[in-house]
Coordinates of C-alpha atoms and ligand atoms in Angstrom, one line a residue:
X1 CA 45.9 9.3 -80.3
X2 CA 47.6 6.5 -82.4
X3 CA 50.6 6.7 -80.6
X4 CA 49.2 6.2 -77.0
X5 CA 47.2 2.8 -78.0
X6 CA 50.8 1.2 -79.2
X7 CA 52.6 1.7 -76.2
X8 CA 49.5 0.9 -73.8
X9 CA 50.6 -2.3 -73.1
X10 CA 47.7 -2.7 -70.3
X11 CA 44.1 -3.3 -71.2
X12 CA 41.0 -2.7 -68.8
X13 CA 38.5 -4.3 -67.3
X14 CA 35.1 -2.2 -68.3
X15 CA 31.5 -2.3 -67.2
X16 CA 29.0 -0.4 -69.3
X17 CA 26.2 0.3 -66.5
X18 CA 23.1 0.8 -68.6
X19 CA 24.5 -1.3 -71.7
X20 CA 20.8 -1.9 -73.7
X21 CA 19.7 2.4 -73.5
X22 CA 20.4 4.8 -76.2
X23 CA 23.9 6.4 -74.8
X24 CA 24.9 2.7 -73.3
X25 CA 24.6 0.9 -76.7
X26 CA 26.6 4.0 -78.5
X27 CA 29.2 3.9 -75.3
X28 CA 29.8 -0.6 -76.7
X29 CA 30.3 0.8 -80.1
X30 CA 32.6 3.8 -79.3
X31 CA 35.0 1.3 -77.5
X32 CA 34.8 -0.3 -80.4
X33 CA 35.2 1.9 -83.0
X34 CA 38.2 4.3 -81.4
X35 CA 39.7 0.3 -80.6
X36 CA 39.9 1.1 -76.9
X37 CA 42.0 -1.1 -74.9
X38 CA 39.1 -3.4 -73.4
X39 CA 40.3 -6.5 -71.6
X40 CA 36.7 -8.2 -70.7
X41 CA 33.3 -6.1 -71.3
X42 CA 30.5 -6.2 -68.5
X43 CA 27.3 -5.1 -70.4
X44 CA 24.8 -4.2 -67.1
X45 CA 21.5 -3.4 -67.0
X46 CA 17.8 -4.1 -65.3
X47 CA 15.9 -7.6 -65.2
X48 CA 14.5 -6.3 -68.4
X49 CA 17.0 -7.1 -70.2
X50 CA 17.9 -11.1 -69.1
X51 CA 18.7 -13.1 -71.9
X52 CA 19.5 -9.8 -74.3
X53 CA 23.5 -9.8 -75.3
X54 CA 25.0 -6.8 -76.8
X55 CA 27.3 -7.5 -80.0
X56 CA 30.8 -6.4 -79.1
X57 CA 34.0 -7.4 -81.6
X58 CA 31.7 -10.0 -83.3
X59 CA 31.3 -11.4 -80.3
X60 CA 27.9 -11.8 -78.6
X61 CA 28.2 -10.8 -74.8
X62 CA 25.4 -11.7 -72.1
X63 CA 23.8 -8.8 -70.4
X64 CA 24.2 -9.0 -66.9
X65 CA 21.5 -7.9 -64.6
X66 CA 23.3 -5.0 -62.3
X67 CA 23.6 -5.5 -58.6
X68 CA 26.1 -4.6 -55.5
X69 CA 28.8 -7.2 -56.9
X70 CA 28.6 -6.3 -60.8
X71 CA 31.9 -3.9 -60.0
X72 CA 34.3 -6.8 -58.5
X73 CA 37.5 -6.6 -60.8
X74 CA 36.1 -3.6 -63.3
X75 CA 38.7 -1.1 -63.7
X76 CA 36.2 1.6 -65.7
X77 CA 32.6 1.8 -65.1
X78 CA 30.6 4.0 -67.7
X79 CA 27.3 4.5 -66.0
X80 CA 24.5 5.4 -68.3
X81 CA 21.2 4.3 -66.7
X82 CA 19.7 7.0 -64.9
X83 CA 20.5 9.6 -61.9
X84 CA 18.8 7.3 -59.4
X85 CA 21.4 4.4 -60.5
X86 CA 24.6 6.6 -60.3
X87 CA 23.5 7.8 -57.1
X88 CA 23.1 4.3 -55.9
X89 CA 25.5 2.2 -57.5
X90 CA 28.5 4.6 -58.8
X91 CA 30.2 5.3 -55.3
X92 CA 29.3 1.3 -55.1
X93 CA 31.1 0.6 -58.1
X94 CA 34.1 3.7 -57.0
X95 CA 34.9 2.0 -53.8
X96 CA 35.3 -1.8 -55.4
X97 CA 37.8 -0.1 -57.4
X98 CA 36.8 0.9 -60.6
X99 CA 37.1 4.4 -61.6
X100 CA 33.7 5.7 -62.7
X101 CA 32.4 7.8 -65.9
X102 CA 29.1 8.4 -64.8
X103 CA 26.6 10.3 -67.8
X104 CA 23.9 11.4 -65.5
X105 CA 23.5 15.1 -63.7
X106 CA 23.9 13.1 -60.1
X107 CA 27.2 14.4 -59.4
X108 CA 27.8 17.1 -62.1
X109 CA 27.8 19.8 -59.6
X110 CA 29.4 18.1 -56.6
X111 CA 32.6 20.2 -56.1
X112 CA 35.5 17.9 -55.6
X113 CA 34.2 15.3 -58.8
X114 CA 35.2 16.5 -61.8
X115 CA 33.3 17.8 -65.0
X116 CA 35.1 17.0 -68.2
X117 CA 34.9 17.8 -71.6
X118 CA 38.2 16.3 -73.4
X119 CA 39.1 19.5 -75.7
X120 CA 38.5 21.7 -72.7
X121 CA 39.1 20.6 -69.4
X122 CA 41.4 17.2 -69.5
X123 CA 43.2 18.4 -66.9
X124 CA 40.7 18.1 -64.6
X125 CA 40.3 14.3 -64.9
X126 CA 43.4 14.0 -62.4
X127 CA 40.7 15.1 -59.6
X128 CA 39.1 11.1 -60.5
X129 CA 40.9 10.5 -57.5
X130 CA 38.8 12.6 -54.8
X131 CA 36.0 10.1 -54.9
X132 CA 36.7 7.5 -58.1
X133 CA 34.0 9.1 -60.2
X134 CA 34.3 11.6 -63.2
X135 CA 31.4 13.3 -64.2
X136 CA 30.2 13.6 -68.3
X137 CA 28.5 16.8 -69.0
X138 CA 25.0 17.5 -70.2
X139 CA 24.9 16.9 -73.6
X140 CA 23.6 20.8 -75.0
X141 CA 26.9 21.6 -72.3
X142 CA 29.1 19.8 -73.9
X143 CA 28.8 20.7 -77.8
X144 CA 28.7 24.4 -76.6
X145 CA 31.6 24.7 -74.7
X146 CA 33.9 22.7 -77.4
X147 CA 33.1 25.7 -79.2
X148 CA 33.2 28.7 -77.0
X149 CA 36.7 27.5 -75.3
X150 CA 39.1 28.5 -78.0
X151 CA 36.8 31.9 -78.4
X152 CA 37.0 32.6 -74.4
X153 CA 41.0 32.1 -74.6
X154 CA 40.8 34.5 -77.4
X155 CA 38.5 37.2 -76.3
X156 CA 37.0 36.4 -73.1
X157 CA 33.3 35.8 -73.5
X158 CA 31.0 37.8 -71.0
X159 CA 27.6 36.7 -71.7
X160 CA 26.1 34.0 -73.2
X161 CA 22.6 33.0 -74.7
X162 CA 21.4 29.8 -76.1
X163 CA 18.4 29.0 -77.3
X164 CA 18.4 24.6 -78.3
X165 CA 16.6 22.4 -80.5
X166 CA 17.4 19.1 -78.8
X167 CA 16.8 15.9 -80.6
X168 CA 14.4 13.1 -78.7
X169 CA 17.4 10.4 -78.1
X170 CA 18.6 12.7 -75.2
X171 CA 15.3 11.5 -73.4
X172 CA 16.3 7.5 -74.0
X173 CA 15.2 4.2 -76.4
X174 CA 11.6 5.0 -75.6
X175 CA 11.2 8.7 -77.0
X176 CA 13.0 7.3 -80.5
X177 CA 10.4 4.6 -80.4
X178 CA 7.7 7.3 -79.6
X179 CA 8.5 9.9 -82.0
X180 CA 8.6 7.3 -85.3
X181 CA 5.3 5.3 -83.5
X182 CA 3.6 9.0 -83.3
X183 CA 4.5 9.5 -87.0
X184 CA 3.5 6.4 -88.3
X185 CA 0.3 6.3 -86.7
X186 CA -0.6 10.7 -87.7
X187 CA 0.4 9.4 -91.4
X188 CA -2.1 6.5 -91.2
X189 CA -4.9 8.5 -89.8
X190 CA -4.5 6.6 -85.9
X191 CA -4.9 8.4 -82.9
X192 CA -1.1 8.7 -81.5
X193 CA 0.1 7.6 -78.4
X194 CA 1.9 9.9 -75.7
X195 CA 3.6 8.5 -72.9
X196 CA 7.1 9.9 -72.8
X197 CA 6.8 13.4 -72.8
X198 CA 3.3 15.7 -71.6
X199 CA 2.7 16.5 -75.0
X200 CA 2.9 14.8 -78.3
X201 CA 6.2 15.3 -80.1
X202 CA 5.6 14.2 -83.6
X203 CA 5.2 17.6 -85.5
X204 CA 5.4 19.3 -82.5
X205 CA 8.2 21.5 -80.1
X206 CA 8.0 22.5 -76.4
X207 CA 10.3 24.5 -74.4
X208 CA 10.5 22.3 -71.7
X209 CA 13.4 20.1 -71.3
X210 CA 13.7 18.0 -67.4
X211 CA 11.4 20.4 -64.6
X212 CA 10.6 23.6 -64.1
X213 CA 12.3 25.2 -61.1
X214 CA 11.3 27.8 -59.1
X215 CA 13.5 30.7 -61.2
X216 CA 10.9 30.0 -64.0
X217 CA 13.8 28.2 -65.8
X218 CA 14.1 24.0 -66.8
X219 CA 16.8 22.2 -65.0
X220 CA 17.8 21.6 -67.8
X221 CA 18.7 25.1 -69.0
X222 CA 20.4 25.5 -65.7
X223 CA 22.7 22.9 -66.2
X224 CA 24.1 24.6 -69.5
X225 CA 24.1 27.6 -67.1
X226 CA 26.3 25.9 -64.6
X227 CA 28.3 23.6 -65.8
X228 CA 29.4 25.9 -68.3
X229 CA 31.1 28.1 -65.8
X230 CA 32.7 24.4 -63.9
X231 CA 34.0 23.1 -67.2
X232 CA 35.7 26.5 -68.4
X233 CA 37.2 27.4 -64.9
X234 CA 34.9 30.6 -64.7
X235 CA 32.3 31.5 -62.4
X236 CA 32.1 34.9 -64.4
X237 CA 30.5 33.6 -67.4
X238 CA 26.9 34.5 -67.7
X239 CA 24.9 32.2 -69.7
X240 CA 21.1 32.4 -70.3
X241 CA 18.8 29.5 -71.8
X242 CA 15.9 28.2 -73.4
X243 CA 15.7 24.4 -73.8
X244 CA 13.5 22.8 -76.5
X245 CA 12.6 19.5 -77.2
X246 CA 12.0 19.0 -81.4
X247 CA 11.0 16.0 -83.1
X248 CA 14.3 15.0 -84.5
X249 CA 16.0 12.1 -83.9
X250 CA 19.4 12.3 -83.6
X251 CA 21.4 15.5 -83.0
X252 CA 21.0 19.1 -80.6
X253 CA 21.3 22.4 -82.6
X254 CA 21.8 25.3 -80.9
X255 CA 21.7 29.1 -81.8
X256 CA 23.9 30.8 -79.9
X257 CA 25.3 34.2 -78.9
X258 CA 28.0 35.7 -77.2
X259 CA 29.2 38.8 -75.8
X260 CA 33.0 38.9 -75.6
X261 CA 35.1 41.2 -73.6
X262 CA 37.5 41.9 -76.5
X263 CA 36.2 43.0 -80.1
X264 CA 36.4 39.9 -82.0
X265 CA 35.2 39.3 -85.8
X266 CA 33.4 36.5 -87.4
X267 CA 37.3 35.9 -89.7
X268 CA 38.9 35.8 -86.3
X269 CA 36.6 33.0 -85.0
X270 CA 36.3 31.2 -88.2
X271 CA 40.2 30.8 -88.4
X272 CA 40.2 30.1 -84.5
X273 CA 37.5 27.4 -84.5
X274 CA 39.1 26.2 -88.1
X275 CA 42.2 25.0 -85.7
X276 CA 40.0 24.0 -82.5
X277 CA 40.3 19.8 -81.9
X278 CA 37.0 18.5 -82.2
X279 CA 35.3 21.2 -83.9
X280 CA 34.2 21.4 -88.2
X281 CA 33.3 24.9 -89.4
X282 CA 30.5 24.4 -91.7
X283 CA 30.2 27.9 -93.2
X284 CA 29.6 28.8 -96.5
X285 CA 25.7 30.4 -96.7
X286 CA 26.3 31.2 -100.5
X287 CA 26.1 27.1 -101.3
X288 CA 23.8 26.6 -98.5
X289 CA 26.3 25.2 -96.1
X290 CA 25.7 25.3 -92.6
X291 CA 25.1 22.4 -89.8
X292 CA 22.3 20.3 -89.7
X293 CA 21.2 17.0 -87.6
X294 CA 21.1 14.6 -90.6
X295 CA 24.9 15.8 -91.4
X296 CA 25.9 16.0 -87.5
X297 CA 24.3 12.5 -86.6
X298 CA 26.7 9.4 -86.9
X299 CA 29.9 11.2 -86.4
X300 CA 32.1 12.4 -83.6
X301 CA 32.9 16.4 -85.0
X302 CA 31.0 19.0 -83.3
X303 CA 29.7 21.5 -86.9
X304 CA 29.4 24.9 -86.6
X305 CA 28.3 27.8 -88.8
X306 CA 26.6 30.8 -89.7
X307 CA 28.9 32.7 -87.6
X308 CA 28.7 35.9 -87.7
X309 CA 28.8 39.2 -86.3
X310 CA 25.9 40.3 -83.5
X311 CA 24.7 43.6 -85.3
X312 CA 23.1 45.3 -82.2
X313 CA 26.0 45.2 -79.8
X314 CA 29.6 46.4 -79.4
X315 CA 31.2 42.6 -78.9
X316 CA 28.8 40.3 -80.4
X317 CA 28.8 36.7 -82.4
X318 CA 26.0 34.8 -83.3
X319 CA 26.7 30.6 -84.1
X320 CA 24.6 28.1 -84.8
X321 CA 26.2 24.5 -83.5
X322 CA 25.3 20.9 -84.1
X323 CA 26.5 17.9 -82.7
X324 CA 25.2 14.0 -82.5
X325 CA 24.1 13.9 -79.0
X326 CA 24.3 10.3 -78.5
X327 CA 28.2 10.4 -79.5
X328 CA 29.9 13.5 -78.5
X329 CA 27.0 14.6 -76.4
X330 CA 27.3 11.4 -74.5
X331 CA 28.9 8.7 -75.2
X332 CA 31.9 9.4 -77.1
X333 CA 32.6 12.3 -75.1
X334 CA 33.0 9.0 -72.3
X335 CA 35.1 7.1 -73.9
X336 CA 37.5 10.1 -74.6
X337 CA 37.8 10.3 -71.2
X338 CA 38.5 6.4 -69.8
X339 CA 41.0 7.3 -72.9
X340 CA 42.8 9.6 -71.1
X341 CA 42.6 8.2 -68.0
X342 CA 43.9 4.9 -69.2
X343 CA 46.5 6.6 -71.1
X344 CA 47.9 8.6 -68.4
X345 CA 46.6 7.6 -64.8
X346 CA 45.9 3.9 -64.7
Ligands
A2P1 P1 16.9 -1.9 -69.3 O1 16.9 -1.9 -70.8 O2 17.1 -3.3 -68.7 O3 15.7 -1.2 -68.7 P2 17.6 4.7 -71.9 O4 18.4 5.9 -71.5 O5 17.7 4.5 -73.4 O6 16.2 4.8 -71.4 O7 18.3 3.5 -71.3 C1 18.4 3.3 -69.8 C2 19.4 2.2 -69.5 O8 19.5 2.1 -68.1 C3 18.9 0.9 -70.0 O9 20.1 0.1 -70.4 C4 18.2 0.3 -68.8 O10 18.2 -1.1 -68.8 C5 19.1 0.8 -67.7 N1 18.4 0.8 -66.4 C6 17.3 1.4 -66.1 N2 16.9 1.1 -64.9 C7 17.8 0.3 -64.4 C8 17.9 -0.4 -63.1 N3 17.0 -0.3 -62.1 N4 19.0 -1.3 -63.0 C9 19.9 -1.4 -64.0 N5 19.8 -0.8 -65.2 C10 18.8 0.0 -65.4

């Protein structure tokens, strides 16, 4: 990516719509960190946030609280402040010109915007121009599919089933504060407060993730169901989840297995996923290596290990994958795409 930041002679104009949450402060320091080409930075977020700044380059940056006129003269918009806001204020901020990189489920499924995961689907961005607004998938979605892509192309993968243990920033700022207020107070012998989730988190795990639907499954399980298929180009992909919520704080794991179409051996998909752009194997059981939160968190590399072959079926793998959640779940994965589309359509 050196190369396409020394002959980008333009720089952008960039609002980040939710600029004080968990993914929105991560989306400041991402277009900091990977140097993106940032001509003026809009931080936006609710009245609860005047007088806060964010820290951008050194440089301390009023929060702005967001309204129908934040968008005038922003070229990208990443929106990460809610479904309700995206509804509301993306096609807002798409028609004053900006194209939009929007991190909530609003318009994940919506046919003609597209889904994009960087190592997967960049091709897709080109559709930004339907409607000004690229959606950022679901953050178990995302770490999955960086994975299973280079093992479809390979083998075709029939069936899929996940089971997650997703880490509390994926519900915002106030489950982080929750989870270490909850484990302060249990240690200290106080009753703990629960407001974020139904049940108390702190030494704790529930398999609900977002609602229930009527199918019995969380919305949130049928998101890595769907967009799955959108992101990989193929409705045929069966996929089947549980979602759990587990009191760590930064970074999804996932166990997951897959049925391919060809026979394909744990070697084969070590050396493939060895070579696959964005992806670490982390893979040696003998010195107890294999991906964990605490090594995943912080970092942009999706981990993946203990790979190895499903013993009661024909075509079987079983994985386990970890990723930060915040970063590539989220916010990096953002910013990897305003870099594409400022490389090569703005
Ligand atoms: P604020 O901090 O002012 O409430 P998280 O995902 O960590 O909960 O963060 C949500 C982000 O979305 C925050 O930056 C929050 O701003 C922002 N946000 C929530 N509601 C609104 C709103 N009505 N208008 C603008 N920003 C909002």
């Amino acid at each position: 990516m050196f190369g396409v930041y020394v002959t980008m002679a333009r720089e952008f104009h960039v609002a980040v719509a939710g600029a004080t949450g968990a993914v929105g402060t991560q989306m400041v320091q991402c277009l900091e960190e990977r140097n993106f080409p940032v001509k003026t930075l809009r931080p936006l977020a609710s009245e609860r946030s005047l007088g806060k700044s964010v820290t951008y380059r050194g440089q301390e940056i009023p929060v702005q609280v967001m309204d129908e006129k934040s968008f005038e003269g922003i070229d990208i918009a990443l929106f990460s402040a809610g479904g309700g806001i995206s509804l509301k204020y993306g096609p807002i901020a798409a028609a004053a010109g900006a194209v939009v990189v929007d991190n909530s489920s609003a318009f994940r499924m919506e046919p003609d915007i597209p889904l994009v995961v960087p190592e997967v689907n960049p091709q897709d961005i080109a559709l930004y121009k339907n409607r000004g607004i690229i959606a950022n998938p679901n953050c178990s979605t995302i770490q999955m599919v960086v994975v299973l892509k280079p093992i479809h192309d390979a083998a075709r993968i029939k069936r899929v089933v996940v089971s997650t243990y997703q880490a509390v920033s994926g519900t915002g700022q106030k489950a982080v504060t929750e989870l270490a207020d909850q484990v302060r107070a249990l240690l200290s012998g106080a009753d703990p407060k629960i407001s974020v989730y139904p049940y108390r988190i702190a030494f704790n795990v529930f398999p609900h993730i977002d609602v229930f639907l009527e199918n019995g499954y969380t919305k949130e399980e049928m998101k890595m169901v769907l967009e799955t298929k959108k992101i990989m180009g193929d409705d045929t992909i069966r996929v089947s989840a549980t979602t759990a919520r587990v009191p760590v704080f930064y970074g999804h794991s996932e166990a997951v297995n897959i049925e391919t179409e060809k026979k394909i051996t744990p070697e084969e998909v070590r050396a493939l996923l060895a070579q696959a752009p964005g992806v670490k194997v982390v893979d040696d059981p003998a010195n107890r290596l294999y991906p964990m939160p605490l090594d995943a968190a912080g970092q942009d590399l999706t981990l993946v290990g203990r790979i190895r072959e499903d013993a009661s079926i024909a075509n079987g793998i079983d994985l386990w994958i970890v990723a930060d959640n915040i970063r590539k779940g989220a916010a990096t994965n953002a910013v990897q795409i305003a870099e594409i589309l400022a490389a090569q359509y703005l």
